Tab-separated table of C-alpha atoms and ligand atoms in Angstrom:
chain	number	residue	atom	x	y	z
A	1	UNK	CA	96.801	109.723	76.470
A	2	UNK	CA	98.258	107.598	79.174
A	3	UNK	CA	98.467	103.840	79.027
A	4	UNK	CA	95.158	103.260	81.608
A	5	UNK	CA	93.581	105.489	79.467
A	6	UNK	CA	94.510	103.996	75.843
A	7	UNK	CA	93.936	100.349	77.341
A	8	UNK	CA	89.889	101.481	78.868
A	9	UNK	CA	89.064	103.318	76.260
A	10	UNK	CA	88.711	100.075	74.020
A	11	UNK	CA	85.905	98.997	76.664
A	12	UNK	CA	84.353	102.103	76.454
A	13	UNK	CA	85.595	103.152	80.078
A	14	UNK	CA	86.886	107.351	80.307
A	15	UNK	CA	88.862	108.057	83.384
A	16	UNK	CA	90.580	110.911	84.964
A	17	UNK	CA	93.033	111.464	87.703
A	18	UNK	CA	92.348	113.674	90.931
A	19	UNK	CA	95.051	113.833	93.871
A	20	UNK	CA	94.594	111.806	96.155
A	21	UNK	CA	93.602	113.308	99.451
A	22	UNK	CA	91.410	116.108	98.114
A	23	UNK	CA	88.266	115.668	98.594
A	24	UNK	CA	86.641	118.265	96.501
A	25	UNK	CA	88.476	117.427	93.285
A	26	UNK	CA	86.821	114.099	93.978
A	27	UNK	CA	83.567	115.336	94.042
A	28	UNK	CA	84.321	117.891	91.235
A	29	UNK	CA	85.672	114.871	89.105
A	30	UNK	CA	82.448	112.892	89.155
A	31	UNK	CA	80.298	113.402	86.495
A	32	UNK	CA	76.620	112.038	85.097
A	33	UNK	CA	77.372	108.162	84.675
A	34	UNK	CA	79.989	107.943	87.088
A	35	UNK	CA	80.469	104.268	87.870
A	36	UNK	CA	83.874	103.848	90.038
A	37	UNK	CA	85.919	105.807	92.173
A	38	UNK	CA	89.464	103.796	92.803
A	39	UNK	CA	92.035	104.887	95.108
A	40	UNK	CA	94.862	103.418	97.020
A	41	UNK	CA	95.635	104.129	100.444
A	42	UNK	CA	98.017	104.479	101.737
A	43	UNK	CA	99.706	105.556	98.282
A	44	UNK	CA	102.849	103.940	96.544
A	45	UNK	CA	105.342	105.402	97.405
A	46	UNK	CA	104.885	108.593	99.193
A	47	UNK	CA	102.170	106.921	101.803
A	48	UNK	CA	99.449	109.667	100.849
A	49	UNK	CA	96.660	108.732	102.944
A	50	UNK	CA	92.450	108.766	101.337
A	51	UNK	CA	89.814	109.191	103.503
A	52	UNK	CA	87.911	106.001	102.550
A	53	UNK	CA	84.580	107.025	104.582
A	54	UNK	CA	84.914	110.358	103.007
A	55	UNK	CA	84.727	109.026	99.441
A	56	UNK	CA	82.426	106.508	100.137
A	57	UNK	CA	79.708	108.562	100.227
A	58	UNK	CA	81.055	110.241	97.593
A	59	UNK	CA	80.613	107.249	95.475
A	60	UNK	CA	77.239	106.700	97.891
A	61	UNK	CA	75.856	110.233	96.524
A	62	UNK	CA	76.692	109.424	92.832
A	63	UNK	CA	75.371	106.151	92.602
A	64	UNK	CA	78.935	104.962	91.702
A	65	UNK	CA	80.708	102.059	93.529
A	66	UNK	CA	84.254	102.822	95.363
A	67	UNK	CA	87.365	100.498	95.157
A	68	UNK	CA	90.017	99.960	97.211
A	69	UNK	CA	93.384	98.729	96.814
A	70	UNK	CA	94.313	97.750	100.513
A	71	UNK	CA	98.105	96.102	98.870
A	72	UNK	CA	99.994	98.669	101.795
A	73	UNK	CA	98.106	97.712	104.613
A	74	UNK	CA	96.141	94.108	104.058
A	75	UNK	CA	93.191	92.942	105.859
A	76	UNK	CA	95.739	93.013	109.012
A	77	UNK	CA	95.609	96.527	109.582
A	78	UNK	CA	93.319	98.134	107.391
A	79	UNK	CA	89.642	96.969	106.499
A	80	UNK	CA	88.385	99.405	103.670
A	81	UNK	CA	84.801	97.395	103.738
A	82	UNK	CA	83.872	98.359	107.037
A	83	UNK	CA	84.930	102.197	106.048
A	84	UNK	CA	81.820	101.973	103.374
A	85	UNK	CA	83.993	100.712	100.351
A	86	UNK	CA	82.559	98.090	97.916
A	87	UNK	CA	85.522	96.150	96.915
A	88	UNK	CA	89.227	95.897	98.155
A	89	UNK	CA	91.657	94.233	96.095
A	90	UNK	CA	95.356	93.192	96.916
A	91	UNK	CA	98.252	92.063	94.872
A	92	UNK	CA	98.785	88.507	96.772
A	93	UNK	CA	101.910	88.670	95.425
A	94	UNK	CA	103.098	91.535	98.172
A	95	UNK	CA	102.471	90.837	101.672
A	96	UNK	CA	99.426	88.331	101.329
A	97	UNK	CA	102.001	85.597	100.494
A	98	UNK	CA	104.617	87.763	102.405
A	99	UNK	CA	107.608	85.965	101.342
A	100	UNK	CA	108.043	86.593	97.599
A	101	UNK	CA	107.042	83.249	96.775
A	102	UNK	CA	104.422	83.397	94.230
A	103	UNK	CA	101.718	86.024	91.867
A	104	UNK	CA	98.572	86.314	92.255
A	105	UNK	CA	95.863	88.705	93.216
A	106	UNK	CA	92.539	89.387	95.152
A	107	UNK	CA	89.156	91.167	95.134
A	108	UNK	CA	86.444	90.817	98.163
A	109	UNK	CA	83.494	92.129	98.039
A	110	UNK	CA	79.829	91.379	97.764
A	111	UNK	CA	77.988	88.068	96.371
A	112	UNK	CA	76.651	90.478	93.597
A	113	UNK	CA	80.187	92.218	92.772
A	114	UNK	CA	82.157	89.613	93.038
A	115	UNK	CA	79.973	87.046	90.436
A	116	UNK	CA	81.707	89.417	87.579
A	117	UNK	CA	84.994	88.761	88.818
A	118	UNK	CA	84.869	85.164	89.108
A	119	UNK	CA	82.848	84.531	85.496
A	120	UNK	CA	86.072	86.960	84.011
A	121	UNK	CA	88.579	84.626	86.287
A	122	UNK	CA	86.471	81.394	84.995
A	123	UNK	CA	86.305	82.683	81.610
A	124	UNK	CA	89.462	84.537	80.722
A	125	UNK	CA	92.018	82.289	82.857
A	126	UNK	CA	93.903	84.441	85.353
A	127	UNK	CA	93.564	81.613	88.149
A	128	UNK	CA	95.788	80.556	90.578
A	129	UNK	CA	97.584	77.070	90.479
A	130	UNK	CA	96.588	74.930	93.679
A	131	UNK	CA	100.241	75.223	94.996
A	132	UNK	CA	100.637	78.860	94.653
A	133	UNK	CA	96.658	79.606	96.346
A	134	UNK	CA	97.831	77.193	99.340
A	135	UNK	CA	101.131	78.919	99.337
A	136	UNK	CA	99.421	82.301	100.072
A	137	UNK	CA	96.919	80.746	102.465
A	138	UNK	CA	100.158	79.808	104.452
A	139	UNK	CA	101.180	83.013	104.143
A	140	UNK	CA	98.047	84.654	105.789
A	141	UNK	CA	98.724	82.610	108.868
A	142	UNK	CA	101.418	84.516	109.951
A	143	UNK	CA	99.698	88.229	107.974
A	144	UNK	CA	99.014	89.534	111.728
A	145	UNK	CA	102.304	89.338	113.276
A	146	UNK	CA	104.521	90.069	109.986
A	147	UNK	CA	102.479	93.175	109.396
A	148	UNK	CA	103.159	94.988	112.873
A	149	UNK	CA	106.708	93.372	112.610
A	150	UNK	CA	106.603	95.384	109.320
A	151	UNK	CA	105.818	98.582	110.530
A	152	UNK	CA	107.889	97.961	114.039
A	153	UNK	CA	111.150	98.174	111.665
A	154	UNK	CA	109.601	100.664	109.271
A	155	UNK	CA	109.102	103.330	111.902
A	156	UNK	CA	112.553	102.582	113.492
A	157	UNK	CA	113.674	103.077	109.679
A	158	UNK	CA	112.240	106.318	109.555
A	159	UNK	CA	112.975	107.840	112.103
A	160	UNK	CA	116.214	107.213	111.966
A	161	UNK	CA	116.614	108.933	108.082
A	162	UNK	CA	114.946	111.708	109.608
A	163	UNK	CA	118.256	112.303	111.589
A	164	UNK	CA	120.858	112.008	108.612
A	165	UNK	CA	122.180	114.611	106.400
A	166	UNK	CA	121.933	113.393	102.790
A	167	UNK	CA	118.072	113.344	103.462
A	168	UNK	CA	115.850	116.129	102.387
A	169	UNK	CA	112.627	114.912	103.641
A	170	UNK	CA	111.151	111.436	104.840
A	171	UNK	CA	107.039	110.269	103.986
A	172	UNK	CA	106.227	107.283	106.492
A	173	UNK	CA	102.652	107.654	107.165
A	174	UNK	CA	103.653	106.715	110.871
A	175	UNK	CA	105.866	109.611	111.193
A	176	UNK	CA	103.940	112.055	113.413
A	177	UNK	CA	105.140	114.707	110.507
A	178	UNK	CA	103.388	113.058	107.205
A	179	UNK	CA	100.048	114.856	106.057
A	180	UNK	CA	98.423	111.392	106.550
A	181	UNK	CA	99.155	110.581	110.287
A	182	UNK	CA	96.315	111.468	111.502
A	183	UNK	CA	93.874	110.011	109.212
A	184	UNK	CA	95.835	107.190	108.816
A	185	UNK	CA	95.894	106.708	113.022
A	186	UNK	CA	91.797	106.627	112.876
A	187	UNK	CA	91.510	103.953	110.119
A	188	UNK	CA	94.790	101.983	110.176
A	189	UNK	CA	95.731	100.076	113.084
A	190	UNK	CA	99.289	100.477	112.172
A	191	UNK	CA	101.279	102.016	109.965
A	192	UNK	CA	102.772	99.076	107.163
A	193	UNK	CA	106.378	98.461	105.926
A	194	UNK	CA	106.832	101.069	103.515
A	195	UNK	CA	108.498	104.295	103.207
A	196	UNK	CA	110.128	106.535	101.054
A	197	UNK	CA	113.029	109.490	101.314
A	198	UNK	CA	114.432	112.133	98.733
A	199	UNK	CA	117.738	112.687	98.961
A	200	UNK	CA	119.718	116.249	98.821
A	201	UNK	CA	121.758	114.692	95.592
A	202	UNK	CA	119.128	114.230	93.479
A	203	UNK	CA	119.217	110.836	90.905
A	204	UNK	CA	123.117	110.118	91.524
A	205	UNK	CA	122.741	110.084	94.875
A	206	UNK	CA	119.733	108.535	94.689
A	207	UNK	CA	121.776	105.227	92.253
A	208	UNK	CA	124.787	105.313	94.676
A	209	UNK	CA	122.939	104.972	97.670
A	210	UNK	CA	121.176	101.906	95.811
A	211	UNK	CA	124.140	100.488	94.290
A	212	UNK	CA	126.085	100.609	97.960
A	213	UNK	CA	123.306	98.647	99.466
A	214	UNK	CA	124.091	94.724	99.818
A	215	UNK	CA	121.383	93.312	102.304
A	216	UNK	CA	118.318	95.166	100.573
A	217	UNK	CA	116.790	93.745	96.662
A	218	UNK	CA	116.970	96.089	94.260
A	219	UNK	CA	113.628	95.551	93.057
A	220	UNK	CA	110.105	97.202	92.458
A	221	UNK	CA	108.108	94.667	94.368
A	222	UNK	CA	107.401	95.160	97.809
A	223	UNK	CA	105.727	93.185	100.666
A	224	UNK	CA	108.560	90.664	101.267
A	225	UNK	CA	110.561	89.537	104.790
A	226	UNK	CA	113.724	90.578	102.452
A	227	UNK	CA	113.827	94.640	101.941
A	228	UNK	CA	113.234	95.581	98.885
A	229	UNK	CA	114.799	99.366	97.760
A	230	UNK	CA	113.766	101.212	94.234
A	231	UNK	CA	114.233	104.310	92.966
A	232	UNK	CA	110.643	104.963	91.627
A	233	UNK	CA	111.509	107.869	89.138
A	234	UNK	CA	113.279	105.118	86.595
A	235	UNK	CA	111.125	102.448	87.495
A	236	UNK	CA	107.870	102.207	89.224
A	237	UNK	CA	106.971	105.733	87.382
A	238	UNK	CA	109.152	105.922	85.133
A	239	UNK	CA	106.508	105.572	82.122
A	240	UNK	CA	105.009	109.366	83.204
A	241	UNK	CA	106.648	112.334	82.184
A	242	UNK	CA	108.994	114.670	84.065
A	243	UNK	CA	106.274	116.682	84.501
A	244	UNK	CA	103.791	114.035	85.511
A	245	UNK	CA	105.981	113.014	87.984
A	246	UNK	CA	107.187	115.782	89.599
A	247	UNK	CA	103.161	116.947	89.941
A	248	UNK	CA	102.832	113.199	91.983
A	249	UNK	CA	105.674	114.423	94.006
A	250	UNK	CA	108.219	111.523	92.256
A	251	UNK	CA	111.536	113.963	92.709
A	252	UNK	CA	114.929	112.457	91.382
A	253	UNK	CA	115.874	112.116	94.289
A	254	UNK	CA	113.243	110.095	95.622
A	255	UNK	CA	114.037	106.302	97.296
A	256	UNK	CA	111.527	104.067	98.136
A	257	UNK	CA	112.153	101.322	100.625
A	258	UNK	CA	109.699	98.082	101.330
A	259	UNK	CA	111.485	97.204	105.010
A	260	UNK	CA	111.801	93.379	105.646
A	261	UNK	CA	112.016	91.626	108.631
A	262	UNK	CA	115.514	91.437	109.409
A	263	UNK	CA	117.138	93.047	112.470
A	264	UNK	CA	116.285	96.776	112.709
A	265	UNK	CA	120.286	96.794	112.906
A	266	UNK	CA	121.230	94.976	109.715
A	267	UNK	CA	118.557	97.386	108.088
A	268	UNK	CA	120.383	100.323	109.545
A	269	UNK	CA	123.763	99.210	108.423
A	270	UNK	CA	123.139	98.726	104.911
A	271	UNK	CA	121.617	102.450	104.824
A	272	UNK	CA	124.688	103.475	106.309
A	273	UNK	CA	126.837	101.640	103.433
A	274	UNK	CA	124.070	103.540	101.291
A	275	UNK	CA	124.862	107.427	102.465
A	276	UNK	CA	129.017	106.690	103.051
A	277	UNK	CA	128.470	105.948	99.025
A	278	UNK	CA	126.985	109.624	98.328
B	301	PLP	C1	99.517	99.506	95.891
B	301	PLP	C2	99.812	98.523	94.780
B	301	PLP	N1	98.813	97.871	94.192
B	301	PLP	C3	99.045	96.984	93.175
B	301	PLP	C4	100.315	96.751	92.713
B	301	PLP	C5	100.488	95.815	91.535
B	301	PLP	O1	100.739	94.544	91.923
B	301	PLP	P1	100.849	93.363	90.847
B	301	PLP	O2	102.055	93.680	90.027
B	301	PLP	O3	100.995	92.116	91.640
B	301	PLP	O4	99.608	93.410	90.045
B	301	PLP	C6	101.384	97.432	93.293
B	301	PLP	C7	102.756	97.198	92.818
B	301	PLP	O5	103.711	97.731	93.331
B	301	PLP	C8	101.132	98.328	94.362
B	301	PLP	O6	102.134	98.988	94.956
């Protein structure tokens, strides 16, 4: 039993995992008393894309409600509600805020939905301090601009790994090659600052590479103006199995990178320190 699992099953909650982008395993996971289909989109960290209007009326059909997490894309380029979800939620703490500044966290949705949330907030405690909730409103006045300043130096990023050696294969969702373009071109209206690349080497390359780097964090956030880099096997997913992993698509060899706002060229040039290190 997986952690999700072990931690809902106190509350009485059973859940199952379905990939992603398949529509039919969706509809073949839900079952009599159904309540919530959850999905992310795109996906950390290979950018899989869901088609939110698709499982909408999935969850329409069975009665059940569908959530969101928008975290990749904000309100700025992506607006699940208006694709039929019921509730979107963010980590604030990613590119809400923007500039690594404080935690915190979000959920929108209706009047009805959202009186739960706020008697658990009211009740339980998990409330923001004044400072940090003015913090991230400062940080929403620039969301707009830092977003498609984002995914300007993410798609320069991108394709520019698709041209070197030590790379096996590239997933930016604004690559015209990822699974999710498409899809992702109809309900995005750009692309976000994260991507991810497996590297030839497998793991060691994978740590050099990291190691070599001196502009980028190593660090599993994302959503910052300061790149962030993290090899997701040994951290992000490191808690599945091999074989859990490698079914998700997590290889060994897998880097993910949350591209900043520095200059495209400082960007490039600590990659390059990253693949002379291989
Ligand atoms: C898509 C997505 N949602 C949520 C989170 C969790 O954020 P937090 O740790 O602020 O709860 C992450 C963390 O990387 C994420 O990538």
């Amino acid at each position: 039993m997986g952690l999700f699992q072990h931690y809902l099953a106190k509350f009485g909650v059973e859940i199952c995992f379905v990939p992603l982008t398949d529509l039919d395993a969706w509809r073949d996971a839900v079952i009599p008393g159904t309540r919530l289909l959850f999905c992310e989109s795109p996906s950390n960290p290979l950018g899989e894309v869901a088609d939110i209007e698709a499982l909408a009326e999935i969850a329409r059909a069975a009665g059940a409600k569908l959530i969101v997490d928008n975290c990749f894309c904000t309100p700025a380029l992506q607006t699940p509600l208006l694709l039929g979800a019921d509730i979107v939620i963010h980590s604030a703490t990613k590119y809400l805020d923007g500039q690594g500044r404080v935690l915190g966290g979000a959920a929108v949705g209706s009047t009805e939905d959202m009186m739960a949330v706020t008697s658990f907030v009211r009740t339980c405690g998990p409330a923001m301090s004044p400072f940090n909730a003015w913090v991230v409103l400062k940080g929403l006045e620039t969301l707009t601009l830092r977003m498609n300043a984002h995914s300007a130096n993410a798609t320069a990023l991108a394709q520019w790994l698709t041209r070197q050696d030590a790379v096996k294969a590239v997933h930016y969702v604004g690559l015209s090659s990822h699974n999710g373009h498409e899809l992702a071109t109809r309900q995005q209206s750009n692309f976000g600052g994260v991507l991810a690349f497996e590297l030839t080497g497998g793991r060691d390359a994978a740590w050099r590479f990291i190691n070599a780097t001196e502009l980028m964090s190593l660090t599993a956030n994302l959503g910052d103006v300061k790149t962030t880099v993290v090899h997701p096997a040994t951290t992000t997913h490191g808690r599945l199995s091999a074989e859990q992993r490698e079914q998700a698509g997590i290889g060994e060899g897998l880097v993910r990178i949350a591209v900043g706002l520095e200059h495209i060229d400082d960007i490039l040039k600590d990659c390059e320190r990253g693949f002379a290190a291989i």
